[in-house]
């Protein structure tokens, strides 16, 4: 993915929501998210699927 970015809404809470996309869609994606939110831009975003430790903790 070129220019990856993600928005994490309500980070570390059980209501956390993660949205991954491309930087060109950042404004569009941000409109659907609530505060507090964290925006991450760059190649590190591609590790999201590999490092989904938080989602697995919520499921348990």
CSV table of C-alpha atoms in Angstrom, one decimal:
chain,number,residue,atom,x,y,z
A,1,UNK,CA,0.0,0.0,0.0
A,2,UNK,CA,1.4,3.4,-1.0
A,3,UNK,CA,1.2,6.1,1.7
A,4,UNK,CA,-0.6,4.0,4.3
A,5,UNK,CA,-2.3,5.6,7.3
A,6,UNK,CA,-4.6,4.5,10.1
A,7,UNK,CA,-6.8,6.2,12.6
A,8,UNK,CA,-7.2,4.6,16.0
A,9,UNK,CA,-10.3,5.8,17.9
A,10,UNK,CA,-10.5,5.4,21.7
A,11,UNK,CA,-7.1,3.6,21.8
A,12,UNK,CA,-6.8,0.9,24.5
A,13,UNK,CA,-10.5,1.0,25.4
A,14,UNK,CA,-12.9,-1.9,24.7
A,15,UNK,CA,-14.6,0.4,22.2
A,16,UNK,CA,-11.4,0.9,20.2
A,17,UNK,CA,-11.9,1.2,16.5
A,18,UNK,CA,-9.1,1.0,13.9
A,19,UNK,CA,-9.5,2.2,10.3
A,20,UNK,CA,-6.7,1.7,7.8
A,21,UNK,CA,-6.4,3.4,4.4
A,22,UNK,CA,-4.4,5.6,2.2
A,23,UNK,CA,-3.2,9.1,3.1
A,24,UNK,CA,-5.3,10.6,0.3
A,25,UNK,CA,-8.5,9.5,2.1
A,26,UNK,CA,-7.4,10.8,5.6
A,27,UNK,CA,-10.0,13.6,5.7
A,28,UNK,CA,-12.8,11.3,4.6
A,29,UNK,CA,-11.9,8.6,7.1
A,30,UNK,CA,-11.5,11.1,10.0
A,31,UNK,CA,-15.1,12.3,9.5
A,32,UNK,CA,-16.4,9.0,10.7
A,33,UNK,CA,-14.2,8.7,13.8
A,34,UNK,CA,-14.6,10.2,17.2
A,35,UNK,CA,-12.2,11.8,19.7
A,36,UNK,CA,-9.9,10.8,21.2
A,37,UNK,CA,-8.1,9.4,18.1
A,38,UNK,CA,-4.6,8.8,17.1
A,39,UNK,CA,-3.4,9.1,13.4
A,40,UNK,CA,-0.5,7.1,12.3
A,41,UNK,CA,1.2,7.6,8.9
A,42,UNK,CA,3.8,5.5,7.2
A,43,UNK,CA,5.0,2.0,6.6
A,44,UNK,CA,4.5,1.0,10.2
A,45,UNK,CA,0.8,0.9,9.5
A,46,UNK,CA,1.4,-2.2,7.4
A,47,UNK,CA,2.2,-4.1,10.6
A,48,UNK,CA,-1.4,-3.6,11.9
A,49,UNK,CA,-2.6,-7.1,10.8
A,50,UNK,CA,0.5,-8.8,12.1
A,51,UNK,CA,0.4,-7.1,15.5
A,52,UNK,CA,-3.3,-7.2,16.4
A,53,UNK,CA,-2.6,-8.2,20.0
A,54,UNK,CA,-5.1,-5.7,21.4
A,55,UNK,CA,-8.1,-7.1,19.4
A,56,UNK,CA,-7.3,-10.6,20.6
A,57,UNK,CA,-7.2,-9.4,24.3
A,58,UNK,CA,-10.6,-7.8,23.8
A,59,UNK,CA,-12.1,-11.1,22.5
A,60,UNK,CA,-11.0,-13.0,25.6
